[in-house]
mmCIF file of C-alpha atoms in Angstrom:
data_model
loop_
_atom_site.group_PDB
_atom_site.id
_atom_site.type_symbol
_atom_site.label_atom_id
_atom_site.label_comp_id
_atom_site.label_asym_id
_atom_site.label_seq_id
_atom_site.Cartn_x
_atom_site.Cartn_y
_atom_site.Cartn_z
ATOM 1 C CA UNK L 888 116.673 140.321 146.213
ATOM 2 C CA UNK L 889 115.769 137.773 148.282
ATOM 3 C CA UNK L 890 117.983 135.224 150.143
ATOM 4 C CA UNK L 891 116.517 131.519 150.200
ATOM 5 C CA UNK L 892 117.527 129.316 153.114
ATOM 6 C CA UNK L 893 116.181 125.676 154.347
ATOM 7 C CA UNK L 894 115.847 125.489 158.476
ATOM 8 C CA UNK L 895 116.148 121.641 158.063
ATOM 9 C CA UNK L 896 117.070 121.093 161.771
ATOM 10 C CA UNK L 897 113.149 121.733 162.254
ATOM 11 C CA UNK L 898 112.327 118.491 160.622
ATOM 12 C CA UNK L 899 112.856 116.512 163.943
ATOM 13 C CA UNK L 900 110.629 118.604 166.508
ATOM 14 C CA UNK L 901 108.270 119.026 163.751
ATOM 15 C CA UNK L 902 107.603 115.463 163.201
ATOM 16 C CA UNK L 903 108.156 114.738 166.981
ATOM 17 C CA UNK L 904 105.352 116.961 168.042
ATOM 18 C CA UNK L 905 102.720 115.594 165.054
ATOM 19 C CA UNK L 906 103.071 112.118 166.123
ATOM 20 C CA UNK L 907 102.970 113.388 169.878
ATOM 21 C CA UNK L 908 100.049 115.237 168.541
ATOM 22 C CA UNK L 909 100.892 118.819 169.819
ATOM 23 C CA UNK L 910 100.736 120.389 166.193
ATOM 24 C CA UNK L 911 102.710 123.782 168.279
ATOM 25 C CA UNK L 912 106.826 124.411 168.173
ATOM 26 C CA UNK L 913 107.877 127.428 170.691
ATOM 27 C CA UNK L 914 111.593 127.438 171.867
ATOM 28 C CA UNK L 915 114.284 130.285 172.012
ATOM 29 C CA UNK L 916 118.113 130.349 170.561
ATOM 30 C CA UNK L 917 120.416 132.290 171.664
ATOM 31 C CA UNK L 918 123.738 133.217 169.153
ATOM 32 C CA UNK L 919 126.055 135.968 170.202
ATOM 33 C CA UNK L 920 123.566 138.987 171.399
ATOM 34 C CA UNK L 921 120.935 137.637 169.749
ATOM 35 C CA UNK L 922 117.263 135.903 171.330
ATOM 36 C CA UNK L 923 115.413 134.241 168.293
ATOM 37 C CA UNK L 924 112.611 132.708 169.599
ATOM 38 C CA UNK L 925 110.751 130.219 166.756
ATOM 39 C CA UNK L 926 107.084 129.066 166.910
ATOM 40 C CA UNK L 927 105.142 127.213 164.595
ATOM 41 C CA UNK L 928 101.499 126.093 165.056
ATOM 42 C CA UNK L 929 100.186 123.381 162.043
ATOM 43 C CA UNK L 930 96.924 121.831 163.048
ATOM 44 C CA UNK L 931 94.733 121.328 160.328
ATOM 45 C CA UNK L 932 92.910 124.107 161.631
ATOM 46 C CA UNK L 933 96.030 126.490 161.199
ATOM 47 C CA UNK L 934 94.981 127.353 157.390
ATOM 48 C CA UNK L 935 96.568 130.945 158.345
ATOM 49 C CA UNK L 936 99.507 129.701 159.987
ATOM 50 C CA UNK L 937 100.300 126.148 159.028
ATOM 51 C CA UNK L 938 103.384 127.080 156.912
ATOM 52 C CA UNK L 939 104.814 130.584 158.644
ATOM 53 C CA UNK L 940 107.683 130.440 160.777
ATOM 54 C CA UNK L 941 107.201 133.460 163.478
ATOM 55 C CA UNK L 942 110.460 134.652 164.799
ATOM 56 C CA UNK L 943 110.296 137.398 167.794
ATOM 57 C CA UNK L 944 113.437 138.897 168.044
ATOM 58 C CA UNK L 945 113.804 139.526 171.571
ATOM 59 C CA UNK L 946 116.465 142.393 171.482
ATOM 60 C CA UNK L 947 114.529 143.936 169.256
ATOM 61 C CA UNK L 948 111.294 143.227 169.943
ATOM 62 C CA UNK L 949 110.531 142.932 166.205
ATOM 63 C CA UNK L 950 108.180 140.054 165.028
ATOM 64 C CA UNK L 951 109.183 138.569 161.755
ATOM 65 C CA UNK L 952 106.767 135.948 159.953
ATOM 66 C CA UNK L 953 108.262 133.603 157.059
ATOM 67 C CA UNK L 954 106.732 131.415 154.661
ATOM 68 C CA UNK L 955 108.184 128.288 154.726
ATOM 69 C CA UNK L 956 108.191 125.898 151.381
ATOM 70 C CA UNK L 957 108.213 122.860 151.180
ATOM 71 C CA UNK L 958 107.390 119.377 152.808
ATOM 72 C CA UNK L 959 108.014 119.787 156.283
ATOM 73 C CA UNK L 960 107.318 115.878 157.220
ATOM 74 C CA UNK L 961 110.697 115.541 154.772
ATOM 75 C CA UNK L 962 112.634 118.303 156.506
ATOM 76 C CA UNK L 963 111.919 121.141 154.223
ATOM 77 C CA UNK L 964 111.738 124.181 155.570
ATOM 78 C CA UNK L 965 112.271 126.887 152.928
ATOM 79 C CA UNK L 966 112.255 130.672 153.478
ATOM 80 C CA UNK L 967 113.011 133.677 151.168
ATOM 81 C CA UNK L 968 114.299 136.244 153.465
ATOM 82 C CA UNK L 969 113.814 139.742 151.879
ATOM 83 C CA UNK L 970 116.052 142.492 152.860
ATOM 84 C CA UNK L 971 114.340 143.619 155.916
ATOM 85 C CA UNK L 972 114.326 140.230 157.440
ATOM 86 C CA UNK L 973 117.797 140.334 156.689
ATOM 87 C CA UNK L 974 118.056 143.961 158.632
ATOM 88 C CA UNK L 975 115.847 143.022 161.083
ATOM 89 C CA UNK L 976 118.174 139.968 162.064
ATOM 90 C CA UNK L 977 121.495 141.775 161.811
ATOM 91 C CA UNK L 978 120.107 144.144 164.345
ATOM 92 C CA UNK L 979 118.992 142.045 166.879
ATOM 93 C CA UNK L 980 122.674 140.577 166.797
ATOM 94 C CA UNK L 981 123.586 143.684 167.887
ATOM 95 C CA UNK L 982 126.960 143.516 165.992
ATOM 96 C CA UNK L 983 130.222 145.351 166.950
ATOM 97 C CA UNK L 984 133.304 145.457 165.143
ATOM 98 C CA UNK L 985 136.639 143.776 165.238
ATOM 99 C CA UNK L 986 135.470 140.272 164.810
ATOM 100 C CA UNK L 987 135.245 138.261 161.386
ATOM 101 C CA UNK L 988 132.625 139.196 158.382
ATOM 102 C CA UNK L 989 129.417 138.715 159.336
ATOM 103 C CA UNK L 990 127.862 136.275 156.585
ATOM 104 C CA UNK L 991 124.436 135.831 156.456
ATOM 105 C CA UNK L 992 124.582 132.403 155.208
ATOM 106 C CA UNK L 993 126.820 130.985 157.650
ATOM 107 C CA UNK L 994 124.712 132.747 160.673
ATOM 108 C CA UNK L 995 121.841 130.791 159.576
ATOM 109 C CA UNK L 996 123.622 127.390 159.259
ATOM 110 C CA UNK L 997 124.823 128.215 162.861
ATOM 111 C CA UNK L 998 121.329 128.684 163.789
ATOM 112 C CA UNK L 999 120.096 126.167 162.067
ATOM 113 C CA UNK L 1000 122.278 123.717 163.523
ATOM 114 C CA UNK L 1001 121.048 125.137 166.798
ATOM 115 C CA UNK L 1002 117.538 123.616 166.602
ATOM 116 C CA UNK L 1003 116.682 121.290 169.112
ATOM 117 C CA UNK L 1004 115.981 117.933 168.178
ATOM 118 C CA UNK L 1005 113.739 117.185 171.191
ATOM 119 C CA UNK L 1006 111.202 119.550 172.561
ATOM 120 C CA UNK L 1007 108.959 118.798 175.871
ATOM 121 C CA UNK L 1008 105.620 119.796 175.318
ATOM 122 C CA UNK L 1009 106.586 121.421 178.818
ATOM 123 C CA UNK L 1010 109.452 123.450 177.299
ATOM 124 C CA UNK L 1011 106.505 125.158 174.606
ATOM 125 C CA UNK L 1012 104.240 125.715 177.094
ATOM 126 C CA UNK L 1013 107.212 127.698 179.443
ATOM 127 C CA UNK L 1014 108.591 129.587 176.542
ATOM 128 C CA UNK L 1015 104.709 130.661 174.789
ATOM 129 C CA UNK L 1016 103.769 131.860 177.921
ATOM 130 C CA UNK L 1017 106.306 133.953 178.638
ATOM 131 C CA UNK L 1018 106.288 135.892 175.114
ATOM 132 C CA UNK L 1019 102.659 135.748 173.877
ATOM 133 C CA UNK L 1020 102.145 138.899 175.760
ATOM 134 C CA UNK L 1021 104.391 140.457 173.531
ATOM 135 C CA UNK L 1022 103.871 138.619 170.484
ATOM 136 C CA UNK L 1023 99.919 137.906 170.934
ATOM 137 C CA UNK L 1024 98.655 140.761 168.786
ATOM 138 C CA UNK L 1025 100.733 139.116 165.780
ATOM 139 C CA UNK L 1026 98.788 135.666 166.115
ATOM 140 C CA UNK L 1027 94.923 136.552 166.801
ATOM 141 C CA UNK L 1028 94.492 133.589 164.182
ATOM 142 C CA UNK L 1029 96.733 130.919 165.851
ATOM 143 C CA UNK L 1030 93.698 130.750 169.004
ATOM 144 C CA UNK L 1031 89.552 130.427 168.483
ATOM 145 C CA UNK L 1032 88.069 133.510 170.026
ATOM 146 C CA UNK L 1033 91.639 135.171 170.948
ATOM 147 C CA UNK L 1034 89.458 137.721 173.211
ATOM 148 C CA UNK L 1035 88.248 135.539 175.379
ATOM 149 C CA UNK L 1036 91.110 134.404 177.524
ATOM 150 C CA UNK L 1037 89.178 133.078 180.817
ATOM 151 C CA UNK L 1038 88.415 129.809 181.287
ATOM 152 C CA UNK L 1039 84.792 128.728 182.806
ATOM 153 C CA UNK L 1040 84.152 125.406 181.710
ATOM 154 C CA UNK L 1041 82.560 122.922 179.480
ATOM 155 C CA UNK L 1042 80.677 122.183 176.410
ATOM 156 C CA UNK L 1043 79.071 119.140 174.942
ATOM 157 C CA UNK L 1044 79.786 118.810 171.316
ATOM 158 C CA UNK L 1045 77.528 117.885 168.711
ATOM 159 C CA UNK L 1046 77.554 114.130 167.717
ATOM 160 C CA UNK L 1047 80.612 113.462 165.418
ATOM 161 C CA UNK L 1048 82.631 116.568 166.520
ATOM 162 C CA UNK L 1049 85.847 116.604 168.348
ATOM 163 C CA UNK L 1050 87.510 119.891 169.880
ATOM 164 C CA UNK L 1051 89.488 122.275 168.108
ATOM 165 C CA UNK L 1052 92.824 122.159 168.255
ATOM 166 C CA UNK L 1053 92.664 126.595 168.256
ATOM 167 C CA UNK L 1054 90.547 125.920 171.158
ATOM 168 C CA UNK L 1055 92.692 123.748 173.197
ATOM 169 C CA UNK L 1056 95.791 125.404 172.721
ATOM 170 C CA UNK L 1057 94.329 128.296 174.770
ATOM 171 C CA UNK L 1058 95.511 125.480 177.459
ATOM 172 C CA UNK L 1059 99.004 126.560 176.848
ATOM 173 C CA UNK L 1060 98.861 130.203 177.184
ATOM 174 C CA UNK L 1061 96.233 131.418 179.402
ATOM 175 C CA UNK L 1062 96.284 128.617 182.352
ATOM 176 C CA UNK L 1063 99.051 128.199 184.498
ATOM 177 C CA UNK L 1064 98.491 123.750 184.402
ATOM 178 C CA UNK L 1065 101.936 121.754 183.559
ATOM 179 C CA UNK L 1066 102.298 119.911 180.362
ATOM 180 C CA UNK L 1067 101.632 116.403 181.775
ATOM 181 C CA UNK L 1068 97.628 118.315 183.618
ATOM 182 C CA UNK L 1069 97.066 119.810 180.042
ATOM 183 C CA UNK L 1070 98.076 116.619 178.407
ATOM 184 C CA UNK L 1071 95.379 114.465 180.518
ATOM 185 C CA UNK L 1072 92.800 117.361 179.983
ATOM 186 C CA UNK L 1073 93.008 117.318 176.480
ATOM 187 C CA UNK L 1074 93.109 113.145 176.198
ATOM 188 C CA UNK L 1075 89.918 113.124 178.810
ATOM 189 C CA UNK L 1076 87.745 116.157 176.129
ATOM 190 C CA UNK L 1077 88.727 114.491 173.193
ATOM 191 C CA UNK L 1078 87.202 111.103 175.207
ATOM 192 C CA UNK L 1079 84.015 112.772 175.994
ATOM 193 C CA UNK L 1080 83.723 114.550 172.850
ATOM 194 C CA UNK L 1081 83.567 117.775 174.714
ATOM 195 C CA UNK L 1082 85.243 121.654 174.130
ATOM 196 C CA UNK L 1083 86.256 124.024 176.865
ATOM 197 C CA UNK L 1084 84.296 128.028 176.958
ATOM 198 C CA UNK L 1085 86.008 130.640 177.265
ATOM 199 C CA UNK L 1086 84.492 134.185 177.934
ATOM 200 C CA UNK L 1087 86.319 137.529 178.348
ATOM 201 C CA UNK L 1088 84.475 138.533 181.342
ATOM 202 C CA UNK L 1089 86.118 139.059 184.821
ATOM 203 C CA UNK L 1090 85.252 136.400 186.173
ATOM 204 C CA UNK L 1091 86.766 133.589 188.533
ATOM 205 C CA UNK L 1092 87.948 130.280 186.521
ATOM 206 C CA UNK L 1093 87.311 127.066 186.846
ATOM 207 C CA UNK L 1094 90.012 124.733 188.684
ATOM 208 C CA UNK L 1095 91.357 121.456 186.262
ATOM 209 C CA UNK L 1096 90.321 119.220 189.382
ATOM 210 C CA UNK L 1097 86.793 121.014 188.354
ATOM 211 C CA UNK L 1098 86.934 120.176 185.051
ATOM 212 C CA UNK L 1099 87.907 116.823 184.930
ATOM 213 C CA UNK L 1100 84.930 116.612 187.673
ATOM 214 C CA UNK L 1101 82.527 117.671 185.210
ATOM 215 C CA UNK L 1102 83.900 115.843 182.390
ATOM 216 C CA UNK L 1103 83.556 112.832 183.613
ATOM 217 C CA UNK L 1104 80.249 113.506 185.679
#
């Protein structure tokens, strides 16, 4: 039997980062012995992802991924937890007797309560890139080409196009730039209607002082 539950305190970030236009939530809770970190990626492109909650538990190392009803923009978040998301969670509290009786329910208002309701687009770029090596072969569909993880340079779009969101996220996880660099680099592709390449080759990457070189050449 399943156990439904709304994560309303995600309606704030959620909404923050769409008008920010950063459709990506990463942060990490911690309650008792327990590491829950939450992402969320909803670009339009995210047809896979655009309503799953992923939840690495960090104890654990388990990776859970919930379906989440509802309209978000309105702060509804709703997931069905099943019995082994239920397990899964209990476990990664790492539990020991003589305290109160665990409830389920109140563990998730806790959490829920919990959620930020600001996130730096600095804070998600710290927190992906320190668990997408763990949690990357769970989200192959949240990046274009997740192979290809070195960056080399530019391409010219066709007329009308604009870069994919799955492309530019790569920014976040496989370059080392702060949020404020990525932020500019994104603003100055979108500009010139050009897309970063990527290639999975050992090669040596291209600086962001190179980039925006060639961008705006």
């Amino acid at each position: 039997m399943s156990f439904k539950f709304n994560f309303s305190g995600l309606e704030a970030i959620y909404n923050e980062s769409l008008r920010r236009s950063e459709p990506t939530l990463a942060f990490e809770m911690v309650h008792g012995r327990g590491r829950f970190v939450f992402m969320m990626f909803f670009s339009k492109e995210d047809k896979e992802s655009k309503d799953r909650l992923f939840v690495q538990l960090r104890n654990t190392q388990v990776f859970l991924e919930l379906k989440a009803y509802g309209s978000h923009i309105n702060g509804d978040f709703i997931i069905y937890f099943k019995e082994q998301d239920k397990e899964a969670i209990i476990n990664e509290l790492m539990l020991v007797g003589g305290g109160r009786e665990f409830s389920f329910e109140r563990f998730l208002e806790e959490l829920n309560r919990q959620i930020p309701v600001k996130l730096p687009l600095q804070s998600k770029l710290d927190k992906i890139r320190e668990v997408w090596p763990q949690v990357a072969p769970n989200l192959v569909n949240v990046v274009d080409e997740a192979d290809k993880t070195n960056l080399i340079g530019i391409k010219k779009l066709p007329e009308g196009k604009k870069p994919k969101d799955k492309t530019l996220r790569k920014l976040y996880i496989h370059t080392n730039g702060s949020a404020e660099v990525i932020s500019n680099l994104i603003d100055a592709l979108k500009a010139a209607r050009v897309t970063l390449a990527w290639t999975n080759r050992d090669v040596d990457e291209i600086s962001f002082a190179e980039l925006m070189a060639r961008i705006n050449a």
